[in-house]
JSON list of C-alpha atoms in Angstrom, two decimals:
[
{"chain": "A", "resi": 3, "resn": "MET", "atom": "CA", "xyz": [48.48, 37.97, 34.72]},
{"chain": "A", "resi": 4, "resn": "LEU", "atom": "CA", "xyz": [48.69, 37.93, 38.51]},
{"chain": "A", "resi": 5, "resn": "GLU", "atom": "CA", "xyz": [45.08, 39.07, 38.89]},
{"chain": "A", "resi": 6, "resn": "ARG", "atom": "CA", "xyz": [43.97, 35.96, 37.03]},
{"chain": "A", "resi": 7, "resn": "ALA", "atom": "CA", "xyz": [46.30, 33.76, 39.10]},
{"chain": "A", "resi": 8, "resn": "GLN", "atom": "CA", "xyz": [44.85, 35.32, 42.27]},
{"chain": "A", "resi": 9, "resn": "ALA", "atom": "CA", "xyz": [41.32, 34.53, 41.04]},
{"chain": "A", "resi": 10, "resn": "LEU", "atom": "CA", "xyz": [42.39, 30.89, 40.58]},
{"chain": "A", "resi": 11, "resn": "ALA", "atom": "CA", "xyz": [43.82, 30.86, 44.10]},
{"chain": "A", "resi": 12, "resn": "ARG", "atom": "CA", "xyz": [40.51, 32.18, 45.48]},
{"chain": "A", "resi": 13, "resn": "HIS", "atom": "CA", "xyz": [38.63, 29.53, 43.52]},
{"chain": "A", "resi": 14, "resn": "ALA", "atom": "CA", "xyz": [40.94, 26.79, 44.87]},
{"chain": "A", "resi": 15, "resn": "MET", "atom": "CA", "xyz": [40.34, 28.07, 48.41]},
{"chain": "A", "resi": 16, "resn": "GLU", "atom": "CA", "xyz": [36.57, 28.11, 47.90]},
{"chain": "A", "resi": 17, "resn": "ALA", "atom": "CA", "xyz": [36.81, 24.50, 46.70]},
{"chain": "A", "resi": 18, "resn": "GLY", "atom": "CA", "xyz": [38.57, 23.52, 49.94]},
{"chain": "A", "resi": 19, "resn": "HIS", "atom": "CA", "xyz": [42.16, 23.56, 48.65]},
{"chain": "A", "resi": 20, "resn": "HIS", "atom": "CA", "xyz": [45.15, 25.68, 49.62]},
{"chain": "A", "resi": 21, "resn": "PRO", "atom": "CA", "xyz": [44.95, 29.14, 47.98]},
{"chain": "A", "resi": 22, "resn": "PHE", "atom": "CA", "xyz": [47.48, 28.90, 45.18]},
{"chain": "A", "resi": 23, "resn": "GLY", "atom": "CA", "xyz": [46.88, 29.54, 41.49]},
{"chain": "A", "resi": 24, "resn": "ALA", "atom": "CA", "xyz": [49.06, 29.23, 38.39]},
{"chain": "A", "resi": 25, "resn": "LEU", "atom": "CA", "xyz": [48.72, 30.03, 34.71]},
{"chain": "A", "resi": 26, "resn": "LEU", "atom": "CA", "xyz": [50.77, 29.24, 31.64]},
{"chain": "A", "resi": 27, "resn": "PHE", "atom": "CA", "xyz": [50.97, 32.12, 29.19]},
{"chain": "A", "resi": 28, "resn": "ALA", "atom": "CA", "xyz": [52.01, 31.64, 25.57]},
{"chain": "A", "resi": 29, "resn": "ALA", "atom": "CA", "xyz": [55.02, 33.36, 24.05]},
{"chain": "A", "resi": 30, "resn": "ASP", "atom": "CA", "xyz": [52.85, 36.36, 23.13]},
{"chain": "A", "resi": 31, "resn": "HIS", "atom": "CA", "xyz": [52.28, 36.96, 26.90]},
{"chain": "A", "resi": 32, "resn": "GLU", "atom": "CA", "xyz": [48.53, 37.28, 26.22]},
{"chain": "A", "resi": 33, "resn": "ALA", "atom": "CA", "xyz": [47.10, 33.86, 25.41]},
{"chain": "A", "resi": 34, "resn": "VAL", "atom": "CA", "xyz": [46.52, 31.59, 28.39]},
{"chain": "A", "resi": 35, "resn": "LEU", "atom": "CA", "xyz": [47.42, 28.02, 27.50]},
{"chain": "A", "resi": 36, "resn": "MET", "atom": "CA", "xyz": [46.56, 26.43, 30.86]},
{"chain": "A", "resi": 37, "resn": "GLU", "atom": "CA", "xyz": [45.43, 27.31, 34.36]},
{"chain": "A", "resi": 38, "resn": "GLN", "atom": "CA", "xyz": [45.58, 25.33, 37.56]},
{"chain": "A", "resi": 39, "resn": "GLY", "atom": "CA", "xyz": [44.56, 25.76, 41.18]},
{"chain": "A", "resi": 40, "resn": "ASN", "atom": "CA", "xyz": [46.25, 23.93, 44.02]},
{"chain": "A", "resi": 41, "resn": "VAL", "atom": "CA", "xyz": [45.25, 20.29, 44.46]},
{"chain": "A", "resi": 42, "resn": "ASP", "atom": "CA", "xyz": [46.94, 19.28, 47.72]},
{"chain": "A", "resi": 43, "resn": "SER", "atom": "CA", "xyz": [50.23, 19.43, 49.62]},
{"chain": "A", "resi": 44, "resn": "VAL", "atom": "CA", "xyz": [52.02, 17.29, 47.04]},
{"chain": "A", "resi": 45, "resn": "ASN", "atom": "CA", "xyz": [50.25, 18.40, 43.88]},
{"chain": "A", "resi": 46, "resn": "HIS", "atom": "CA", "xyz": [50.92, 22.13, 43.87]},
{"chain": "A", "resi": 47, "resn": "ALA", "atom": "CA", "xyz": [49.31, 24.27, 41.19]},
{"chain": "A", "resi": 48, "resn": "GLU", "atom": "CA", "xyz": [52.64, 25.04, 39.49]},
{"chain": "A", "resi": 49, "resn": "ALA", "atom": "CA", "xyz": [53.91, 21.46, 39.41]},
{"chain": "A", "resi": 50, "resn": "VAL", "atom": "CA", "xyz": [50.61, 20.03, 38.15]},
{"chain": "A", "resi": 51, "resn": "LEU", "atom": "CA", "xyz": [50.46, 22.71, 35.45]},
{"chain": "A", "resi": 52, "resn": "ALA", "atom": "CA", "xyz": [54.08, 22.12, 34.38]},
{"chain": "A", "resi": 53, "resn": "ARG", "atom": "CA", "xyz": [53.58, 18.34, 34.15]},
{"chain": "A", "resi": 54, "resn": "ARG", "atom": "CA", "xyz": [50.38, 18.77, 32.10]},
{"chain": "A", "resi": 55, "resn": "ALA", "atom": "CA", "xyz": [52.14, 21.26, 29.81]},
{"chain": "A", "resi": 56, "resn": "ALA", "atom": "CA", "xyz": [55.11, 18.92, 29.30]},
{"chain": "A", "resi": 57, "resn": "ARG", "atom": "CA", "xyz": [52.74, 16.14, 28.19]},
{"chain": "A", "resi": 58, "resn": "ARG", "atom": "CA", "xyz": [51.02, 18.47, 25.71]},
{"chain": "A", "resi": 59, "resn": "TRP", "atom": "CA", "xyz": [53.83, 20.54, 24.18]},
{"chain": "A", "resi": 60, "resn": "ALA", "atom": "CA", "xyz": [57.41, 19.97, 23.13]},
{"chain": "A", "resi": 61, "resn": "PRO", "atom": "CA", "xyz": [60.21, 21.53, 25.19]},
{"chain": "A", "resi": 62, "resn": "ALA", "atom": "CA", "xyz": [60.99, 24.03, 22.41]},
{"chain": "A", "resi": 63, "resn": "GLU", "atom": "CA", "xyz": [57.36, 25.17, 22.42]},
{"chain": "A", "resi": 64, "resn": "LEU", "atom": "CA", "xyz": [57.36, 25.68, 26.20]},
{"chain": "A", "resi": 65, "resn": "TRP", "atom": "CA", "xyz": [60.64, 27.59, 26.44]},
{"chain": "A", "resi": 66, "resn": "PRO", "atom": "CA", "xyz": [59.15, 30.99, 25.38]},
{"chain": "A", "resi": 67, "resn": "CYS", "atom": "CA", "xyz": [56.16, 30.53, 27.72]},
{"chain": "A", "resi": 68, "resn": "THR", "atom": "CA", "xyz": [55.66, 32.07, 31.16]},
{"chain": "A", "resi": 69, "resn": "LEU", "atom": "CA", "xyz": [54.43, 30.36, 34.30]},
{"chain": "A", "resi": 70, "resn": "VAL", "atom": "CA", "xyz": [52.60, 32.93, 36.42]},
{"chain": "A", "resi": 71, "resn": "THR", "atom": "CA", "xyz": [51.84, 32.08, 40.03]},
{"chain": "A", "resi": 72, "resn": "THR", "atom": "CA", "xyz": [50.66, 33.81, 43.16]},
{"chain": "A", "resi": 73, "resn": "VAL", "atom": "CA", "xyz": [53.50, 32.53, 45.36]},
{"chain": "A", "resi": 74, "resn": "GLU", "atom": "CA", "xyz": [57.13, 31.91, 44.44]},
{"chain": "A", "resi": 75, "resn": "PRO", "atom": "CA", "xyz": [57.54, 28.33, 43.18]},
{"chain": "A", "resi": 76, "resn": "CYS", "atom": "CA", "xyz": [58.85, 26.01, 45.89]},
{"chain": "A", "resi": 77, "resn": "ALA", "atom": "CA", "xyz": [61.81, 23.74, 45.18]},
{"chain": "A", "resi": 78, "resn": "MET", "atom": "CA", "xyz": [59.51, 20.98, 43.86]},
{"chain": "A", "resi": 79, "resn": "CYS", "atom": "CA", "xyz": [57.61, 23.34, 41.56]},
{"chain": "A", "resi": 80, "resn": "ALA", "atom": "CA", "xyz": [60.76, 25.09, 40.35]},
{"chain": "A", "resi": 81, "resn": "GLY", "atom": "CA", "xyz": [62.31, 21.71, 39.55]},
{"chain": "A", "resi": 82, "resn": "THR", "atom": "CA", "xyz": [59.20, 20.63, 37.66]},
{"chain": "A", "resi": 83, "resn": "GLN", "atom": "CA", "xyz": [59.18, 23.90, 35.71]},
{"chain": "A", "resi": 84, "resn": "TYR", "atom": "CA", "xyz": [62.87, 23.38, 34.92]},
{"chain": "A", "resi": 85, "resn": "TRP", "atom": "CA", "xyz": [62.31, 19.87, 33.58]},
{"chain": "A", "resi": 86, "resn": "ALA", "atom": "CA", "xyz": [59.22, 20.95, 31.62]},
{"chain": "A", "resi": 87, "resn": "ASN", "atom": "CA", "xyz": [61.39, 23.62, 29.96]},
{"chain": "A", "resi": 88, "resn": "ILE", "atom": "CA", "xyz": [59.18, 26.62, 30.77]},
{"chain": "A", "resi": 89, "resn": "GLY", "atom": "CA", "xyz": [61.56, 29.55, 30.32]},
{"chain": "A", "resi": 90, "resn": "ARG", "atom": "CA", "xyz": [60.12, 32.21, 32.58]},
{"chain": "A", "resi": 91, "resn": "THR", "atom": "CA", "xyz": [58.22, 32.57, 35.84]},
{"chain": "A", "resi": 92, "resn": "VAL", "atom": "CA", "xyz": [56.41, 35.52, 37.39]},
{"chain": "A", "resi": 93, "resn": "PHE", "atom": "CA", "xyz": [55.27, 35.39, 41.01]},
{"chain": "A", "resi": 94, "resn": "GLY", "atom": "CA", "xyz": [53.47, 37.69, 43.43]},
{"chain": "A", "resi": 95, "resn": "ILE", "atom": "CA", "xyz": [55.00, 36.98, 46.86]},
{"chain": "A", "resi": 96, "resn": "GLU", "atom": "CA", "xyz": [58.17, 35.27, 47.99]},
{"chain": "A", "resi": 97, "resn": "GLU", "atom": "CA", "xyz": [58.22, 31.90, 49.68]},
{"chain": "A", "resi": 98, "resn": "LYS", "atom": "CA", "xyz": [59.65, 33.67, 52.77]},
{"chain": "A", "resi": 99, "resn": "ALA", "atom": "CA", "xyz": [56.55, 35.87, 52.94]},
{"chain": "A", "resi": 100, "resn": "LEU", "atom": "CA", "xyz": [54.38, 32.75, 52.85]},
{"chain": "A", "resi": 101, "resn": "LEU", "atom": "CA", "xyz": [56.46, 31.22, 55.64]},
{"chain": "A", "resi": 102, "resn": "ALA", "atom": "CA", "xyz": [55.90, 34.35, 57.75]},
{"chain": "A", "resi": 103, "resn": "ILE", "atom": "CA", "xyz": [52.15, 33.82, 57.31]},
{"chain": "A", "resi": 104, "resn": "THR", "atom": "CA", "xyz": [51.95, 30.04, 57.79]},
{"chain": "A", "resi": 105, "resn": "GLY", "atom": "CA", "xyz": [54.70, 29.54, 60.35]},
{"chain": "A", "resi": 106, "resn": "ASN", "atom": "CA", "xyz": [55.25, 25.84, 60.98]},
{"chain": "A", "resi": 107, "resn": "HIS", "atom": "CA", "xyz": [51.79, 24.81, 59.83]},
{"chain": "A", "resi": 108, "resn": "ALA", "atom": "CA", "xyz": [51.72, 21.04, 59.23]},
{"chain": "A", "resi": 109, "resn": "GLU", "atom": "CA", "xyz": [49.93, 21.49, 55.89]},
{"chain": "A", "resi": 110, "resn": "ASN", "atom": "CA", "xyz": [52.56, 23.87, 54.55]},
{"chain": "A", "resi": 111, "resn": "PRO", "atom": "CA", "xyz": [56.08, 23.02, 55.74]},
{"chain": "A", "resi": 112, "resn": "THR", "atom": "CA", "xyz": [57.69, 25.77, 53.66]},
{"chain": "A", "resi": 113, "resn": "LEU", "atom": "CA", "xyz": [61.24, 25.27, 52.38]},
{"chain": "A", "resi": 114, "resn": "ASP", "atom": "CA", "xyz": [63.51, 28.30, 52.54]},
{"chain": "A", "resi": 115, "resn": "LEU", "atom": "CA", "xyz": [64.94, 27.74, 49.07]},
{"chain": "A", "resi": 116, "resn": "PRO", "atom": "CA", "xyz": [64.18, 30.53, 46.59]},
{"chain": "A", "resi": 117, "resn": "CYS", "atom": "CA", "xyz": [63.38, 29.41, 43.06]},
{"chain": "A", "resi": 118, "resn": "ARG", "atom": "CA", "xyz": [66.25, 31.55, 41.76]},
{"chain": "A", "resi": 119, "resn": "HIS", "atom": "CA", "xyz": [68.64, 29.32, 43.72]},
{"chain": "A", "resi": 120, "resn": "VAL", "atom": "CA", "xyz": [67.08, 26.16, 42.27]},
{"chain": "A", "resi": 121, "resn": "PHE", "atom": "CA", "xyz": [67.28, 27.50, 38.71]},
{"chain": "A", "resi": 122, "resn": "ALA", "atom": "CA", "xyz": [70.86, 28.73, 39.23]},
{"chain": "A", "resi": 123, "resn": "ARG", "atom": "CA", "xyz": [71.96, 25.14, 39.87]},
{"chain": "A", "resi": 124, "resn": "GLY", "atom": "CA", "xyz": [70.69, 24.05, 36.46]},
{"chain": "A", "resi": 125, "resn": "GLN", "atom": "CA", "xyz": [71.87, 24.54, 32.92]},
{"chain": "A", "resi": 126, "resn": "LYS", "atom": "CA", "xyz": [68.97, 26.68, 31.69]},
{"chain": "A", "resi": 127, "resn": "ASP", "atom": "CA", "xyz": [68.67, 30.43, 31.99]},
{"chain": "A", "resi": 128, "resn": "ILE", "atom": "CA", "xyz": [65.12, 30.58, 33.38]},
{"chain": "A", "resi": 129, "resn": "GLN", "atom": "CA", "xyz": [64.03, 34.19, 33.86]},
{"chain": "A", "resi": 130, "resn": "VAL", "atom": "CA", "xyz": [62.43, 35.01, 37.23]},
{"chain": "A", "resi": 131, "resn": "ILE", "atom": "CA", "xyz": [60.29, 38.09, 37.82]},
{"chain": "A", "resi": 132, "resn": "GLY", "atom": "CA", "xyz": [59.04, 38.65, 41.33]},
{"chain": "A", "resi": 133, "resn": "PRO", "atom": "CA", "xyz": [57.95, 39.45, 43.84]},
{"chain": "A", "resi": 134, "resn": "VAL", "atom": "CA", "xyz": [55.58, 41.95, 42.26]},
{"chain": "A", "resi": 135, "resn": "ALA", "atom": "CA", "xyz": [55.06, 44.69, 44.85]},
{"chain": "A", "resi": 136, "resn": "SER", "atom": "CA", "xyz": [51.56, 45.71, 43.78]},
{"chain": "A", "resi": 137, "resn": "PHE", "atom": "CA", "xyz": [50.27, 42.17, 44.36]},
{"chain": "A", "resi": 138, "resn": "GLU", "atom": "CA", "xyz": [52.06, 41.30, 47.58]},
{"chain": "A", "resi": 139, "resn": "GLU", "atom": "CA", "xyz": [49.40, 42.61, 49.98]},
{"chain": "A", "resi": 140, "resn": "PRO", "atom": "CA", "xyz": [46.31, 41.13, 48.23]},
{"chain": "A", "resi": 141, "resn": "ILE", "atom": "CA", "xyz": [47.99, 37.73, 47.93]},
{"chain": "A", "resi": 142, "resn": "ALA", "atom": "CA", "xyz": [49.24, 37.84, 51.53]},
{"chain": "A", "resi": 143, "resn": "ALA", "atom": "CA", "xyz": [45.77, 38.86, 52.75]},
{"chain": "A", "resi": 144, "resn": "LEU", "atom": "CA", "xyz": [44.17, 35.85, 51.06]},
{"chain": "A", "resi": 145, "resn": "HIS", "atom": "CA", "xyz": [46.73, 33.56, 52.68]},
{"chain": "A", "resi": 146, "resn": "ARG", "atom": "CA", "xyz": [46.34, 35.14, 56.11]},
{"chain": "A", "resi": 147, "resn": "ARG", "atom": "CA", "xyz": [42.59, 34.59, 55.91]},
{"chain": "A", "resi": 148, "resn": "TYR", "atom": "CA", "xyz": [42.98, 30.98, 54.77]},
{"chain": "A", "resi": 149, "resn": "TRP", "atom": "CA", "xyz": [45.73, 29.87, 57.17]},
{"chain": "A", "resi": 150, "resn": "ARG", "atom": "CA", "xyz": [44.13, 31.48, 60.22]},
{"chain": "A", "resi": 151, "resn": "SER", "atom": "CA", "xyz": [41.05, 29.35, 59.58]},
{"chain": "A", "resi": 152, "resn": "ARG", "atom": "CA", "xyz": [43.03, 26.09, 59.52]}
]
């Protein structure tokens, strides 16, 4: 799952966007329902994907699905996932790891608010899996390369 999200992040970067990628997997954890690369600083891959999914499927259909993303969903993306009713997220690296790479870059003013904290304030038991150790270095390397060039 994360390999495919990383490929989307690379594609977004090659298209001139920030290197983030997200996928929506069906309840069977095999079928990909949607994929999305980052658009811009306001339209993150995860939030755009969650909004598109919410327009297409009913909340009950989205609850058993999994949002897979290269970087931990920020507060905006976690909130959008919450409202879309996507019941699980898997991410490669933590938001704090991204902050260590980007610093105070104007294009990525990272919030130090883990998605687990956002979800814990809600009324839904959204499952969070991540960071995934085997993907941390490849994802971080892509971000280091991108943000150093900015």
